[in-house]
CSV table of C-alpha atoms in Angstrom, one decimal:
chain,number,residue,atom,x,y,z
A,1,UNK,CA,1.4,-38.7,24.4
A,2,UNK,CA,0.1,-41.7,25.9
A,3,UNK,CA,-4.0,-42.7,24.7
A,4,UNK,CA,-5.8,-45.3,26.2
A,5,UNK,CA,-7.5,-48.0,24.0
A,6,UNK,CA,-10.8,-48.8,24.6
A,7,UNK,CA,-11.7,-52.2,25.3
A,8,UNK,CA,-13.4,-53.4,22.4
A,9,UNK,CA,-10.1,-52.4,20.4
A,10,UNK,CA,-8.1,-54.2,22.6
A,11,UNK,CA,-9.8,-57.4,22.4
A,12,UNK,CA,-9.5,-56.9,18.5
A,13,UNK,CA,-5.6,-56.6,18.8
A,14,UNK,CA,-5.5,-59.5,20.8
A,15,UNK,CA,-7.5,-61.3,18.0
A,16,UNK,CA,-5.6,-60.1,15.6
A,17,UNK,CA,-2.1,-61.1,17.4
A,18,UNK,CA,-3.8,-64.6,17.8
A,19,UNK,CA,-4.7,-65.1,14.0
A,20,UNK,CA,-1.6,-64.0,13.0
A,21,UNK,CA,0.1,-66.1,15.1
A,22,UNK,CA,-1.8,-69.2,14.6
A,23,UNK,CA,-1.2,-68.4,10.3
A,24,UNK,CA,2.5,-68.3,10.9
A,25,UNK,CA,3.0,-71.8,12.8
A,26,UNK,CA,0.7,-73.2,9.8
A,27,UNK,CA,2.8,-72.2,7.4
A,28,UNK,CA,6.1,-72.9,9.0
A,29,UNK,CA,4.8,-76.7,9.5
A,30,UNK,CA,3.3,-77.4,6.2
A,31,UNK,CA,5.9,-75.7,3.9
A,32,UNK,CA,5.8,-78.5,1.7
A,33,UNK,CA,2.4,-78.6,1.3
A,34,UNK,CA,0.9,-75.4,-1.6
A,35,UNK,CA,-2.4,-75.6,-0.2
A,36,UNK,CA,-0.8,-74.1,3.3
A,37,UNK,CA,1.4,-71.9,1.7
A,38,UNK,CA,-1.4,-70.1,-0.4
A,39,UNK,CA,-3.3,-69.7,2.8
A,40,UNK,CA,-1.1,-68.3,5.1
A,41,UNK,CA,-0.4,-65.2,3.6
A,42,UNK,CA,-4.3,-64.6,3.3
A,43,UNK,CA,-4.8,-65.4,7.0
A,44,UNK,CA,-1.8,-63.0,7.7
A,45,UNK,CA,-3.6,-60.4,5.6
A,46,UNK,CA,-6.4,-60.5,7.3
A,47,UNK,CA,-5.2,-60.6,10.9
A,48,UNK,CA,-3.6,-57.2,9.7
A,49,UNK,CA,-6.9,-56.0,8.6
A,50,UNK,CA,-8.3,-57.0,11.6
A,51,UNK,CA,-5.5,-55.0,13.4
A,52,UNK,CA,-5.5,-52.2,11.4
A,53,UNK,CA,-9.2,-51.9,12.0
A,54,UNK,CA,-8.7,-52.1,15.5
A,55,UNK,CA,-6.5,-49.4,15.4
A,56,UNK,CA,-8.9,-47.2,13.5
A,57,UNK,CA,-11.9,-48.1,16.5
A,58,UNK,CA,-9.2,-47.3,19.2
A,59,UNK,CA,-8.1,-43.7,17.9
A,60,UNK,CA,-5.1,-45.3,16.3
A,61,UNK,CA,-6.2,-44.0,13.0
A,62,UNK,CA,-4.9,-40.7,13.6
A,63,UNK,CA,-1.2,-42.0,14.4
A,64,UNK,CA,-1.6,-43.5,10.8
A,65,UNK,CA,-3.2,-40.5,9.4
A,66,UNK,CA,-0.3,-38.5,10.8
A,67,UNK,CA,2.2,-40.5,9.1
A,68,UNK,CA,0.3,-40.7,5.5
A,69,UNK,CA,0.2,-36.9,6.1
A,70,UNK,CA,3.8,-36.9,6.5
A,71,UNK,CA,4.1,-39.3,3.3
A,72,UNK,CA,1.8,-37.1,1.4
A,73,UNK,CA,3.8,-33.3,2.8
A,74,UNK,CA,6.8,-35.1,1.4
A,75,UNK,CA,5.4,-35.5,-2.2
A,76,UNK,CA,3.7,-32.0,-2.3
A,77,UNK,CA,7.1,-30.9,-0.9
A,78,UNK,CA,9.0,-32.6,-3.7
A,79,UNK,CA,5.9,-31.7,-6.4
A,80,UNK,CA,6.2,-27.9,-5.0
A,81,UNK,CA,9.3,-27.3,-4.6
A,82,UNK,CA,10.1,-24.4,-6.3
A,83,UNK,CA,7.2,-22.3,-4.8
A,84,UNK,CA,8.8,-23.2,-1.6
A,85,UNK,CA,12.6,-22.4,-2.9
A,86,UNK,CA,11.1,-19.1,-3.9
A,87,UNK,CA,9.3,-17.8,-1.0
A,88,UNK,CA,12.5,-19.1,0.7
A,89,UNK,CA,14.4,-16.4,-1.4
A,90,UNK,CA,11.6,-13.7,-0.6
A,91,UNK,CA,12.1,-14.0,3.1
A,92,UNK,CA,16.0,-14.4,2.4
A,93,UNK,CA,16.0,-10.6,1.0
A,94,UNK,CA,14.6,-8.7,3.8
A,95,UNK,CA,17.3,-7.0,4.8
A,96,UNK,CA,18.6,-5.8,8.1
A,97,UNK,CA,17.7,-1.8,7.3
A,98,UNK,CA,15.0,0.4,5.7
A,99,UNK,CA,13.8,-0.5,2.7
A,100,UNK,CA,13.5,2.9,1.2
A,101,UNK,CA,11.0,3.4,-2.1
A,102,UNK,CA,12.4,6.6,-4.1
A,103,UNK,CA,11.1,8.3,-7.2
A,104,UNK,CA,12.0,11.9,-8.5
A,105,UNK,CA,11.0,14.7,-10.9
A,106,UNK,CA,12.6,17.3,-12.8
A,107,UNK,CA,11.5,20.0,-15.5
A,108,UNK,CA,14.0,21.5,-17.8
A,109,UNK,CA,13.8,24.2,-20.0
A,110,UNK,CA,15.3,23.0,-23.2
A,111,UNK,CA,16.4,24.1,-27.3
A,112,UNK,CA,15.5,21.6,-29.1
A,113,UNK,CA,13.1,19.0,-27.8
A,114,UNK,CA,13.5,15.9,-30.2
A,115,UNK,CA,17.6,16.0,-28.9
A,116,UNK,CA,17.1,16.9,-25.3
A,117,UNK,CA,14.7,13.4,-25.5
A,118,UNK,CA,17.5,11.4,-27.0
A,119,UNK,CA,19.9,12.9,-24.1
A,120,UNK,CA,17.4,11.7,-21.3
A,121,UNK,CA,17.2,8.2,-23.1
A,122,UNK,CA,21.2,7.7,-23.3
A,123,UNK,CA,21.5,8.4,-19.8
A,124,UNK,CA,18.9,6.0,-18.6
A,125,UNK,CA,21.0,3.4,-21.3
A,126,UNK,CA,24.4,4.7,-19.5
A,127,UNK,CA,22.7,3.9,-16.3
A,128,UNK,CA,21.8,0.6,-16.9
A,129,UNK,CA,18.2,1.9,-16.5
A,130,UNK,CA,15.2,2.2,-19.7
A,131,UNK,CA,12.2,4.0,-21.1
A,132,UNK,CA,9.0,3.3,-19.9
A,133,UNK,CA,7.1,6.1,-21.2
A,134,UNK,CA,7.5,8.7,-24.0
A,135,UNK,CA,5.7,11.3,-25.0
A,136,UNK,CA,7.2,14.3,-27.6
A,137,UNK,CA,5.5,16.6,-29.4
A,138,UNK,CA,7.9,19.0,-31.4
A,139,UNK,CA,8.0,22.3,-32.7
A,140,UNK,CA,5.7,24.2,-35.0
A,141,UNK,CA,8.8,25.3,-37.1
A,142,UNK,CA,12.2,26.6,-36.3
A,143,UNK,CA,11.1,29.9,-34.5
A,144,UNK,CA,8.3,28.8,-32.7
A,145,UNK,CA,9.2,27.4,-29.3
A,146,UNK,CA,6.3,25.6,-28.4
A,147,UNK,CA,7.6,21.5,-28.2
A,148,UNK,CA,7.2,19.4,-25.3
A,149,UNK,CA,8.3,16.2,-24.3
A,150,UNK,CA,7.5,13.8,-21.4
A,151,UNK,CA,9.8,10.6,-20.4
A,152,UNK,CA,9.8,8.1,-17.4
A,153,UNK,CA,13.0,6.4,-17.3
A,154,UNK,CA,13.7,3.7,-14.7
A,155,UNK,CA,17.0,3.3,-13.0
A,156,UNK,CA,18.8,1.5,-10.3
A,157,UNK,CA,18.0,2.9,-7.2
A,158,UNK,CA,21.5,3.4,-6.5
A,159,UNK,CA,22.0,5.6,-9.1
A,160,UNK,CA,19.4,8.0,-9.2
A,161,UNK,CA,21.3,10.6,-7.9
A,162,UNK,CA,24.4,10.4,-10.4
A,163,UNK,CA,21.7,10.0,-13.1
A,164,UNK,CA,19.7,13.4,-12.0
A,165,UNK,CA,23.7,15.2,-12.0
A,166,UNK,CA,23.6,14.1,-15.8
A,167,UNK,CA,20.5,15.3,-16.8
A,168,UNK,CA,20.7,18.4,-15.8
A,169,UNK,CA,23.2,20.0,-18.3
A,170,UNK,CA,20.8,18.9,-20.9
A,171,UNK,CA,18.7,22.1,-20.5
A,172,UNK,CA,18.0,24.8,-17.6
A,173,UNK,CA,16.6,23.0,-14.7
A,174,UNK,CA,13.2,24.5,-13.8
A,175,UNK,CA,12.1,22.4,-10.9
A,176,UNK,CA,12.9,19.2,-9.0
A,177,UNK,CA,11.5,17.1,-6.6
A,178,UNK,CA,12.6,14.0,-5.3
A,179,UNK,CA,10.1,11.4,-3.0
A,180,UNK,CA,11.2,9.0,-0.9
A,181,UNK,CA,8.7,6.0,0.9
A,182,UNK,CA,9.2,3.7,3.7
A,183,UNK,CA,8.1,0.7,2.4
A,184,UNK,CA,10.0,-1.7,5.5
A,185,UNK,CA,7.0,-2.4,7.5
A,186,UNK,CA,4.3,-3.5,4.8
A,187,UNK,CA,7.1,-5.7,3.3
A,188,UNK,CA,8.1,-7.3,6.1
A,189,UNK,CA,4.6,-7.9,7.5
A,190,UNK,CA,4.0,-9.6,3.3
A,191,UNK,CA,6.7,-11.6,3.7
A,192,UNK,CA,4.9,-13.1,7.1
A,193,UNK,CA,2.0,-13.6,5.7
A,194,UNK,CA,3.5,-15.3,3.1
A,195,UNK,CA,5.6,-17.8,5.4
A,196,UNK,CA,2.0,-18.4,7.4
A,197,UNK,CA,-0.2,-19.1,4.2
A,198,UNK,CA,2.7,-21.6,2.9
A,199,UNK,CA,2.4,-23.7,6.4
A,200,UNK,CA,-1.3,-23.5,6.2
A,201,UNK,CA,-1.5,-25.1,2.7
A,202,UNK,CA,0.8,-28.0,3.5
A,203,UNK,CA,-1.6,-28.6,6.1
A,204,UNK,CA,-4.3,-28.5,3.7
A,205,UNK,CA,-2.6,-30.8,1.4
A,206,UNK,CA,-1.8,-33.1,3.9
A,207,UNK,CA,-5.3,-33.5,5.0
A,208,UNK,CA,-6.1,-34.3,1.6
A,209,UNK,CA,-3.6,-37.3,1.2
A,210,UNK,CA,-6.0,-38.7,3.9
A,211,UNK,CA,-9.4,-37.6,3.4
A,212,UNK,CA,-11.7,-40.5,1.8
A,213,UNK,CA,-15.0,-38.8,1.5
A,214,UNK,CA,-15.7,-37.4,-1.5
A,215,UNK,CA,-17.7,-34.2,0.3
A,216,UNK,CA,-14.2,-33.4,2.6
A,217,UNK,CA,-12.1,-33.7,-0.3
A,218,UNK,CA,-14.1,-31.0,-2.0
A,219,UNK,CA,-14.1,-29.2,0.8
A,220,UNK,CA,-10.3,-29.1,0.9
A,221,UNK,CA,-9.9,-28.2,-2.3
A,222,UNK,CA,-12.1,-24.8,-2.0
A,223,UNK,CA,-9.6,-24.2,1.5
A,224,UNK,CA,-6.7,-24.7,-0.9
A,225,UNK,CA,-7.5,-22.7,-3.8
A,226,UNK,CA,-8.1,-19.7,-1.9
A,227,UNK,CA,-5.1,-20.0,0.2
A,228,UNK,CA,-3.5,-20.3,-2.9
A,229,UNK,CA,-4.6,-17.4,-4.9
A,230,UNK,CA,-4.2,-15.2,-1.6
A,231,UNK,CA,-0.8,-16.7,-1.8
A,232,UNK,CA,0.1,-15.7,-4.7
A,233,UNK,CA,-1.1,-11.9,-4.4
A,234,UNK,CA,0.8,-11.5,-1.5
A,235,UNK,CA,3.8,-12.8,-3.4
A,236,UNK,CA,3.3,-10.7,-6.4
A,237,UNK,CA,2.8,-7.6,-3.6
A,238,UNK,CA,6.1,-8.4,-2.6
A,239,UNK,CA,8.0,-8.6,-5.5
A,240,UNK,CA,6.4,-5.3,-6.2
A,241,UNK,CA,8.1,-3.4,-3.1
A,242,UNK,CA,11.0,-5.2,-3.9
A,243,UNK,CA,11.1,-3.6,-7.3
A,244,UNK,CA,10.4,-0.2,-5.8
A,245,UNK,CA,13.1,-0.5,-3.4
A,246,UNK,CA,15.7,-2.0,-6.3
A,247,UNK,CA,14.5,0.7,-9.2
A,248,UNK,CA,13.8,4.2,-9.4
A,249,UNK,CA,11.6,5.9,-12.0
A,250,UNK,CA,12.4,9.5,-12.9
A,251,UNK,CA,9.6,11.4,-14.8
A,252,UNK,CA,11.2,14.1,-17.1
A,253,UNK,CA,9.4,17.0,-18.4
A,254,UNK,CA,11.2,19.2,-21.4
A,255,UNK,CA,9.7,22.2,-22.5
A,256,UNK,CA,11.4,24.8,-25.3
A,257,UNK,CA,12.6,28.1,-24.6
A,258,UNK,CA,13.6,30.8,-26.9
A,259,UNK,CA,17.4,30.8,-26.1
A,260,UNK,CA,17.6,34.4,-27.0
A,261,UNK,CA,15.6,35.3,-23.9
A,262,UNK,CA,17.5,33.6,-21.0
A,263,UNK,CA,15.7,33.9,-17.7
A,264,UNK,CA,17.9,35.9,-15.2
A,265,UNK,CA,17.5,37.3,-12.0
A,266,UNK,CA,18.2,40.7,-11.1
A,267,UNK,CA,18.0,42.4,-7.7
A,268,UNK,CA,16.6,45.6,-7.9
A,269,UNK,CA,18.3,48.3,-5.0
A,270,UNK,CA,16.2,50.4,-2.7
A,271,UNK,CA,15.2,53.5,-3.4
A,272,UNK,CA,16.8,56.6,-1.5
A,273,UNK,CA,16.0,60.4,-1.3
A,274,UNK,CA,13.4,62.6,-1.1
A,275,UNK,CA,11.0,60.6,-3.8
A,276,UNK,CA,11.7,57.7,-1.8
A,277,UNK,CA,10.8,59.1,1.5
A,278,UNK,CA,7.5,60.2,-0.1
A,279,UNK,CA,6.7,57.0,-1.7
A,280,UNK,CA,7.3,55.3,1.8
A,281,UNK,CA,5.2,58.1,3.7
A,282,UNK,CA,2.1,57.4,1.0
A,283,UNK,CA,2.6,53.9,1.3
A,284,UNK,CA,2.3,54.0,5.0
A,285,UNK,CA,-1.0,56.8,4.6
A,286,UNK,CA,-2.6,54.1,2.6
A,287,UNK,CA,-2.0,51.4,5.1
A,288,UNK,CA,-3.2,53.6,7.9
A,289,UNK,CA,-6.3,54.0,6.1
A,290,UNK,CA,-6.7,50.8,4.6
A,291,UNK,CA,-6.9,49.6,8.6
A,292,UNK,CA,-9.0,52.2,9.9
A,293,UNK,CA,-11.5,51.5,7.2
A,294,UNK,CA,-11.2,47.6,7.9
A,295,UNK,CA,-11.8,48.3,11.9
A,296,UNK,CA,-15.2,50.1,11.1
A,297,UNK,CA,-16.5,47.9,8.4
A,298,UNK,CA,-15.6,44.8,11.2
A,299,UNK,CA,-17.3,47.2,14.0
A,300,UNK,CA,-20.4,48.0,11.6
A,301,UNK,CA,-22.5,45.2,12.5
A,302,UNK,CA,-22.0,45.1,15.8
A,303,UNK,CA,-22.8,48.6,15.9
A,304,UNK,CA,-25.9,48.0,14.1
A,305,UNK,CA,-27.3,45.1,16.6
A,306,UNK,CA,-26.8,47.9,19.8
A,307,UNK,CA,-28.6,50.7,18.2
A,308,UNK,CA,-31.5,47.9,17.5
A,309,UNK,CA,-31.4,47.0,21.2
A,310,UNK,CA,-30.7,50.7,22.9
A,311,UNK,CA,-33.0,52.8,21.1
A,312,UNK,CA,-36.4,51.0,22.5
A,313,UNK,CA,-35.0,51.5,25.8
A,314,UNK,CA,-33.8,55.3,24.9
A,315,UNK,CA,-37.4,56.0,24.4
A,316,UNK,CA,-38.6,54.3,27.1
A,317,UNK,CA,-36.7,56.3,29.6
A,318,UNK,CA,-37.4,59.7,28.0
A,319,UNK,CA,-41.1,58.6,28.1
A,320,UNK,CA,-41.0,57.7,31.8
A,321,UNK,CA,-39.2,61.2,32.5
A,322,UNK,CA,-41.6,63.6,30.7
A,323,UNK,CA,-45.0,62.1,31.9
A,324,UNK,CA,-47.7,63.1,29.6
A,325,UNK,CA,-50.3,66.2,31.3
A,326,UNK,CA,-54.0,65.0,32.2
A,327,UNK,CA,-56.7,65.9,29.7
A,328,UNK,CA,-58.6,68.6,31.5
A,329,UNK,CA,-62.4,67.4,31.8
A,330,UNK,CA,-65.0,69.7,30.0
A,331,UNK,CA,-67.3,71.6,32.5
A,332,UNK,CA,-70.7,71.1,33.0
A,333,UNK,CA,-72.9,73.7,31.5
């Protein structure tokens, strides 16, 4: 990018060039002399003062900005490196399919409570999984089935579905449910968020290698601690979906039953014969009925508003048809 130097810079440089110049040949024909070696190296330094300040008038600054920015991004590189080294690894683990969230629940109808617990906790050891919650509340005494437990075990994702297959011989399986999320899209749109921010704040840093007034350097520093805090939340969001995706919690409810009652299901057959055929010929009366009686009670109001309306006009008519006779006059006497 070519930029044009404006001429009082220019005649600054050339001043410079000149000094510098004119302190070298000094020095290089009075070497013996200490006097002309002490002053040479101040006149050099201030011909590159006077350069340097030329450079700043000129716009030149900002190529020197640019490469103390790059000196500075290189030691907040090396300072930070392993926040960058980890949101390297973050964006590393998005994989090339769905990142599926999946959870599940199951109720069982168990014994004894206190062992069917210690069943559900070896299989979460067994599958390399653990307890998060536990709740058990036992039996009133040895006839009264009234204990209740509640776990939530977490497993590999991987294996929830061999770990629900051993659970379920610990008691009768009453109910199951298993939920699945799609957590792709809101991971994937974290992780560039989080790739953005990071650029952002080595800008910010970079700016602050260079910044000399006390008011822009607080300024940067507000700018950077917010970028960082939103930084890290949208890292810790995405270590959360990667743990939702990785694990699997199962929440297991065991209730007693009296084993001497087992729950069974019997089909009942259909009736046949002459009872039958009068049980289905009431059931159909009562159905009849039940409609007809539905029909006039959703007619009734209706039929209510059009008597309102028709009998004024009724009596109107029957009026106009039978006029009333004149009142005779009384005679004169």
């Amino acid at each position: 990018m070519t930029r044009s130097i404006r001429p009082r810079g220019r005649l600054a440089l050339v001043a410079g060039a000149a000094a510098l110049t004119l302190a070298l040949a000094t020095g290089c024909s009075s070497s013996g002399s200490d006097e002309s070696a002490d002053q040479a190296p101040a006149a050099a330094d201030s011909a590159m003062e006077g350069a340097g300040d030329a450079m700043d008038d000129s716009g030149g600054g900002e190529d020197a900005g640019a490469e103390a920015g790059g000196m500075g991004a290189d030691g907040e590189a090396a300072r930070g490196s392993a926040e960058d080294e980890e949101a390297q690894v973050i964006s590393a683990e998005l994989p090339e399919g769905l990142m599926i969230a999946r959870d599940a629940q199951l109720g069982i109808a168990v014994e004894d409570v206190t062992t069917a617990a210690a069943e559900v906790r070896s299989a979460a050891v067994a599958a390399e999984g653990w307890v998060i919650s536990e709740e058990v509340r036992p039996d009133r005494g040895p006839e009264v089935f009234d204990g209740h437990a509640t776990l939530v075990v977490s497993v590999p994702s991987a294996r929830l579905d061999a770990t629900l297959e051993k659970l379920g011989p610990t008691g009768r399986v009453t109910d199951s449910n298993i939920t699945s999320l799609d957590v792709t899209q809101d991971y994937r749109d974290t992780t560039t968020r989080i790739e953005t921010l990071e650029a952002s704040i080595t800008r910010v840093r970079a700016l602050m290698e260079d910044a000399t007034n006390i008011k822009d350097v607080v300024l940067l520093e507000g700018e950077l601690a917010t970028r960082e805090a939103e930084l890290d939340v949208l890292k810790a969001h995405a270590k959360g979906l990667e743990g939702d995706v990785e694990r699997s919690n199962i929440t297991v409810n065991l209730a007693e039953a009296d084993p001497a009652e087992p729950v069974q299901t019997v089909e009942e057959d259909e009736p046949t014969g002459f009872a039958a055929g009068v049980a289905g010929g009431w059931d159909a009366f009562l159905s009849g009925v039940t409609f007809l009686l539905t029909a006039i009670g959703a007619l009734l109001p209706f039929a209510v508003v059009v008597a309102i309306l028709a009998l004024p006009v009724l009596w109107w008519r029957r009026r106009r048809q039978h006029p009333q006779a004149p009142t005779p006059e009384p005679a004169d006497a």
